[in-house]
């Protein structure tokens, strides 16, 4: 106890002799100077063997000052005083009285004559009560087992009393009707004690009571007055551990060290051990048992869900606005030249991109997870399949290496190709749903979190997006490949902007998505925003310029006199006219000449009306048949050919242009065919059958796509 300043209390359960020996040894240690710090160091709590006795502490008051003692409540037993005659006294006491008072004198009168005070022993009442309790129990036992029988005839007189049955008759039994039981049901005595405190003068002061074994009355203020100045006396080997700590006992059974326990994942059992909860469980509020972590999901009232949902709602409204504009102005040149069928496919995919957000932020379930698997890939494949078909058509039409007319470039063929590409994505998603049925699972990013997510992992999502990544790469490559197509086909420029922006967007999204595996809120929100922004990029880069021209620049949405398809068509038509007038030495005297329409290059976004000038041009011998782009590279420009002679007669320019503008559904190539055929018929030009075949093939390649002129 000298090695710790926390253990200062000494509980004394000793008799008077051993108490005196202890105090004598303590006094010698202090007086010798070996341990002067022990002077008034200990706080004593004594049993009733110390009680209120002054003799046991006489001479040691300075060492036991402030001691707390207990003593049973003492009462005087009157019946005991009746046994004061010599015949009732023990022989030893009777011999003493004879020595003091003589044999003939009454014992009580002798004590009174000698002026010797008589004090009844304090434990006499308890002895009397104990004897009476046992006697009553025996009497009740006999009456119950042997009623109305002679004692000698009773079986108890032969076999004796059974202890367990006898306990039933003295436990929780009162001696009197208005008195509480002396022994409780467990066999413990129900006592009443007084609590005393000893001051440095050896005087006992009553500071409290213990009543009926279950209630204490203690005047703490009076207890502190009897102590030295200082903090409230505390005597422990170790203080109770705080919340979140458990006891680790050292070499002593009553002393311990408090060790911290991870209250986020562990419970404390009996304050002596720290046990970690299983995965998916956390401690309760009292740290006494583990409870299951309720799984959480993205809530609609959180900013992580509201922001992408609001963005998608605005995107849906913008998409519906574009659709309404395209339907309202479907017969205008800009809308017709855009390829309406493929544009509607793109708008459908853009709408699905925005709708996916509402699926992803919903609480995961089997239907929600299945919808997410299908719609994520389907929405983007609808957009990029249409763009891929557009760019592929342009690349094939203007390819310098194509010896024949490109196939499958009609609107219905284009829609069929687009639907086939989208169907591949849809079939893949359905197969995925069959092989791995949709469902939910609980994910534990940490020991204290449980998240309800779809069963599909991030790697599964990446695999499902590979098809769309392939479409994006192909669209980007085709957009780059067709970047030098004549400026009239400015849709390639819009497609290029769309695909470059989309590529940058998805390259930025990948690291964000896979770097936030432990934060499902950021992961879901970033996925929603990336898909929605993919639709926004297509909507803004591809459709916004067209809607702007239709609504705010309607003067550009008509056929003007300042636009054509550029130098490419001019050079091709000049080459065709040369084929028609081959081997004609003099165009002024010979009827073998042809008239070609030469129109200036276009700078408008929409397809305008043609401003045409008819001229006759001699045609050299027809070379081996090549594609229009190849022919363009072989035929010299009209301005650099000095021996090209013009006919003195030509078609009426205004009449020809009016004829061309009457039918708005024909492309530039169609008008050029009609004008060329009209010129040939009016001039009665005869050409060889071979040259005529070449002309027809070349014109069919140019005029195959009705919408290309207006792009």
Short mmCIF file of N, CA and C in Angstrom, two decimals, residues 380-450:
data_model
loop_
_atom_site.label_atom_id
_atom_site.label_comp_id
_atom_site.label_asym_id
_atom_site.label_seq_id
_atom_site.Cartn_x
_atom_site.Cartn_y
_atom_site.Cartn_z
N UNK A 380 -26.34 5.08 -74.70
CA UNK A 380 -25.19 5.61 -75.42
C UNK A 380 -24.99 4.93 -76.77
N UNK A 381 -25.32 3.65 -76.86
CA UNK A 381 -25.17 2.99 -78.16
C UNK A 381 -26.12 3.58 -79.20
N UNK A 382 -27.31 4.04 -78.78
CA UNK A 382 -28.24 4.66 -79.73
C UNK A 382 -27.65 5.95 -80.29
N UNK A 383 -26.94 6.71 -79.46
CA UNK A 383 -26.33 7.97 -79.92
C UNK A 383 -25.17 7.69 -80.87
N UNK A 384 -24.23 6.87 -80.40
CA UNK A 384 -22.99 6.72 -81.15
C UNK A 384 -23.17 5.79 -82.35
N UNK A 385 -24.17 4.93 -82.32
CA UNK A 385 -24.44 4.13 -83.53
C UNK A 385 -24.93 5.03 -84.65
N UNK A 386 -25.81 5.99 -84.35
CA UNK A 386 -26.28 6.92 -85.38
C UNK A 386 -25.14 7.78 -85.90
N UNK A 387 -24.28 8.26 -85.00
CA UNK A 387 -23.15 9.07 -85.44
C UNK A 387 -22.19 8.25 -86.29
N UNK A 388 -21.97 6.99 -85.88
CA UNK A 388 -21.07 6.13 -86.65
C UNK A 388 -21.62 5.89 -88.05
N UNK A 389 -22.90 5.67 -88.18
CA UNK A 389 -23.50 5.46 -89.50
C UNK A 389 -23.35 6.71 -90.36
N UNK A 390 -23.56 7.89 -89.76
CA UNK A 390 -23.41 9.14 -90.52
C UNK A 390 -21.99 9.31 -91.03
N UNK A 391 -21.02 9.17 -90.15
CA UNK A 391 -19.63 9.39 -90.55
C UNK A 391 -19.15 8.32 -91.51
N UNK A 392 -19.60 7.10 -91.30
CA UNK A 392 -19.21 6.03 -92.22
C UNK A 392 -19.75 6.28 -93.62
N UNK A 393 -20.97 6.77 -93.73
CA UNK A 393 -21.56 7.07 -95.04
C UNK A 393 -20.76 8.14 -95.76
N UNK A 394 -20.42 9.21 -95.03
CA UNK A 394 -19.65 10.29 -95.65
C UNK A 394 -18.28 9.80 -96.07
N UNK A 395 -17.65 8.97 -95.23
CA UNK A 395 -16.32 8.47 -95.59
C UNK A 395 -16.37 7.60 -96.82
N UNK A 396 -17.42 6.80 -96.96
CA UNK A 396 -17.53 5.93 -98.14
C UNK A 396 -17.88 6.70 -99.40
N UNK A 397 -18.75 7.70 -99.26
CA UNK A 397 -19.14 8.49 -100.44
C UNK A 397 -17.95 9.24 -101.00
N UNK A 398 -17.11 9.80 -100.13
CA UNK A 398 -16.00 10.62 -100.59
C UNK A 398 -14.68 9.87 -100.57
N UNK A 399 -14.73 8.57 -100.52
CA UNK A 399 -13.49 7.79 -100.53
C UNK A 399 -12.88 7.82 -101.93
N UNK A 400 -11.61 8.14 -102.09
CA UNK A 400 -10.96 8.15 -103.41
C UNK A 400 -10.61 6.76 -103.91
N UNK A 401 -10.84 5.73 -103.10
CA UNK A 401 -10.44 4.38 -103.47
C UNK A 401 -11.63 3.49 -103.79
N UNK A 402 -12.83 4.06 -103.87
CA UNK A 402 -14.01 3.25 -104.14
C UNK A 402 -14.28 3.22 -105.64
N UNK A 403 -14.17 2.06 -106.31
CA UNK A 403 -14.39 1.99 -107.77
C UNK A 403 -15.85 1.90 -108.16
N UNK A 404 -16.72 1.62 -107.20
CA UNK A 404 -18.14 1.46 -107.51
C UNK A 404 -18.95 2.35 -106.59
N UNK A 405 -20.22 2.40 -106.93
CA UNK A 405 -21.15 3.21 -106.14
C UNK A 405 -21.30 2.60 -104.74
N UNK A 406 -21.19 3.40 -103.65
CA UNK A 406 -21.35 2.86 -102.29
C UNK A 406 -22.74 2.28 -102.11
N UNK A 407 -22.80 1.22 -101.32
CA UNK A 407 -24.07 0.58 -101.05
C UNK A 407 -24.60 1.00 -99.69
N UNK A 408 -25.89 0.80 -99.49
CA UNK A 408 -26.56 1.02 -98.20
C UNK A 408 -26.37 2.45 -97.70
N UNK A 409 -26.65 3.42 -98.57
CA UNK A 409 -26.56 4.82 -98.14
C UNK A 409 -27.91 5.52 -98.22
N UNK A 410 -28.96 4.76 -98.48
CA UNK A 410 -30.30 5.35 -98.45
C UNK A 410 -30.75 5.51 -97.00
N UNK A 411 -31.72 6.39 -96.74
CA UNK A 411 -32.16 6.61 -95.34
C UNK A 411 -32.60 5.34 -94.64
N UNK A 412 -33.39 4.50 -95.30
CA UNK A 412 -33.86 3.29 -94.65
C UNK A 412 -32.71 2.32 -94.37
N UNK A 413 -31.77 2.25 -95.29
CA UNK A 413 -30.62 1.38 -95.06
C UNK A 413 -29.79 1.88 -93.88
N UNK A 414 -29.66 3.20 -93.78
CA UNK A 414 -28.91 3.76 -92.66
C UNK A 414 -29.59 3.46 -91.33
N UNK A 415 -30.90 3.59 -91.28
CA UNK A 415 -31.64 3.28 -90.06
C UNK A 415 -31.50 1.80 -89.71
N UNK A 416 -31.51 0.94 -90.72
CA UNK A 416 -31.35 -0.48 -90.46
C UNK A 416 -29.99 -0.80 -89.87
N UNK A 417 -28.95 -0.17 -90.41
CA UNK A 417 -27.61 -0.39 -89.86
C UNK A 417 -27.54 0.09 -88.42
N UNK A 418 -28.09 1.26 -88.16
CA UNK A 418 -28.09 1.81 -86.79
C UNK A 418 -28.83 0.88 -85.83
N UNK A 419 -29.99 0.38 -86.26
CA UNK A 419 -30.76 -0.54 -85.41
C UNK A 419 -30.00 -1.83 -85.16
N UNK A 420 -29.24 -2.29 -86.13
CA UNK A 420 -28.45 -3.51 -85.94
C UNK A 420 -27.37 -3.32 -84.88
N UNK A 421 -26.72 -2.16 -84.93
CA UNK A 421 -25.68 -1.88 -83.94
C UNK A 421 -26.28 -1.79 -82.54
N UNK A 422 -27.40 -1.09 -82.43
CA UNK A 422 -28.05 -0.97 -81.12
C UNK A 422 -28.55 -2.32 -80.64
N UNK A 423 -29.03 -3.15 -81.55
CA UNK A 423 -29.51 -4.48 -81.17
C UNK A 423 -28.39 -5.34 -80.61
N UNK A 424 -27.19 -5.17 -81.13
CA UNK A 424 -26.06 -5.93 -80.60
C UNK A 424 -25.83 -5.60 -79.12
N UNK A 425 -25.90 -4.30 -78.78
CA UNK A 425 -25.78 -3.90 -77.39
C UNK A 425 -26.93 -4.46 -76.55
N UNK A 426 -28.14 -4.39 -77.08
CA UNK A 426 -29.31 -4.88 -76.34
C UNK A 426 -29.24 -6.38 -76.11
N UNK A 427 -28.84 -7.12 -77.12
CA UNK A 427 -28.73 -8.57 -76.97
C UNK A 427 -27.66 -8.92 -75.94
N UNK A 428 -26.54 -8.20 -75.98
CA UNK A 428 -25.51 -8.44 -74.98
C UNK A 428 -26.00 -8.19 -73.56
N UNK A 429 -26.78 -7.14 -73.37
CA UNK A 429 -27.33 -6.85 -72.04
C UNK A 429 -28.30 -7.94 -71.59
N UNK A 430 -29.13 -8.42 -72.50
CA UNK A 430 -30.09 -9.47 -72.15
C UNK A 430 -29.36 -10.76 -71.78
N UNK A 431 -28.33 -11.10 -72.54
CA UNK A 431 -27.54 -12.29 -72.21
C UNK A 431 -26.90 -12.15 -70.84
N UNK A 432 -26.41 -10.96 -70.55
CA UNK A 432 -25.81 -10.70 -69.24
C UNK A 432 -26.85 -10.90 -68.12
N UNK A 433 -28.07 -10.43 -68.33
CA UNK A 433 -29.12 -10.61 -67.33
C UNK A 433 -29.46 -12.08 -67.12
N UNK A 434 -29.37 -12.87 -68.19
CA UNK A 434 -29.68 -14.30 -68.06
C UNK A 434 -28.55 -15.03 -67.34
N UNK A 435 -27.32 -14.75 -67.73
CA UNK A 435 -26.18 -15.43 -67.12
C UNK A 435 -26.00 -15.02 -65.67
N UNK A 436 -26.13 -13.75 -65.39
CA UNK A 436 -25.97 -13.22 -64.03
C UNK A 436 -27.24 -12.45 -63.66
N UNK A 437 -28.24 -13.12 -63.09
CA UNK A 437 -29.51 -12.44 -62.78
C UNK A 437 -29.29 -11.23 -61.88
N UNK A 438 -30.05 -10.18 -62.11
CA UNK A 438 -29.87 -8.97 -61.29
C UNK A 438 -30.33 -9.21 -59.86
N UNK A 439 -29.72 -8.48 -58.97
CA UNK A 439 -30.06 -8.57 -57.55
C UNK A 439 -29.30 -7.53 -56.77
N UNK A 440 -29.45 -7.56 -55.47
CA UNK A 440 -28.78 -6.61 -54.59
C UNK A 440 -27.83 -7.34 -53.65
N UNK A 441 -26.91 -6.60 -53.11
CA UNK A 441 -25.99 -7.13 -52.11
C UNK A 441 -25.59 -6.00 -51.18
N UNK A 442 -25.12 -6.38 -50.01
CA UNK A 442 -24.67 -5.41 -49.02
C UNK A 442 -23.15 -5.36 -49.08
N UNK A 443 -22.65 -4.17 -49.30
CA UNK A 443 -21.21 -3.96 -49.42
C UNK A 443 -20.72 -3.22 -48.18
N UNK A 444 -19.52 -3.59 -47.71
CA UNK A 444 -18.96 -3.00 -46.50
C UNK A 444 -17.66 -2.29 -46.86
N UNK A 445 -17.73 -1.01 -47.19
CA UNK A 445 -16.49 -0.27 -47.48
C UNK A 445 -15.62 -0.08 -46.25
N UNK A 446 -16.20 -0.14 -45.06
CA UNK A 446 -15.46 -0.06 -43.81
C UNK A 446 -16.17 -0.92 -42.78
N UNK A 447 -15.59 -1.01 -41.58
CA UNK A 447 -16.16 -1.85 -40.54
C UNK A 447 -17.47 -1.29 -39.99
N UNK A 448 -17.72 -0.02 -40.21
CA UNK A 448 -18.90 0.61 -39.62
C UNK A 448 -19.94 1.01 -40.66
N UNK A 449 -19.73 0.68 -41.93
CA UNK A 449 -20.65 1.08 -42.98
C UNK A 449 -21.19 -0.14 -43.71
N UNK A 450 -22.45 -0.07 -44.07
CA UNK A 450 -23.09 -1.09 -44.89
C UNK A 450 -23.89 -0.38 -45.98
#
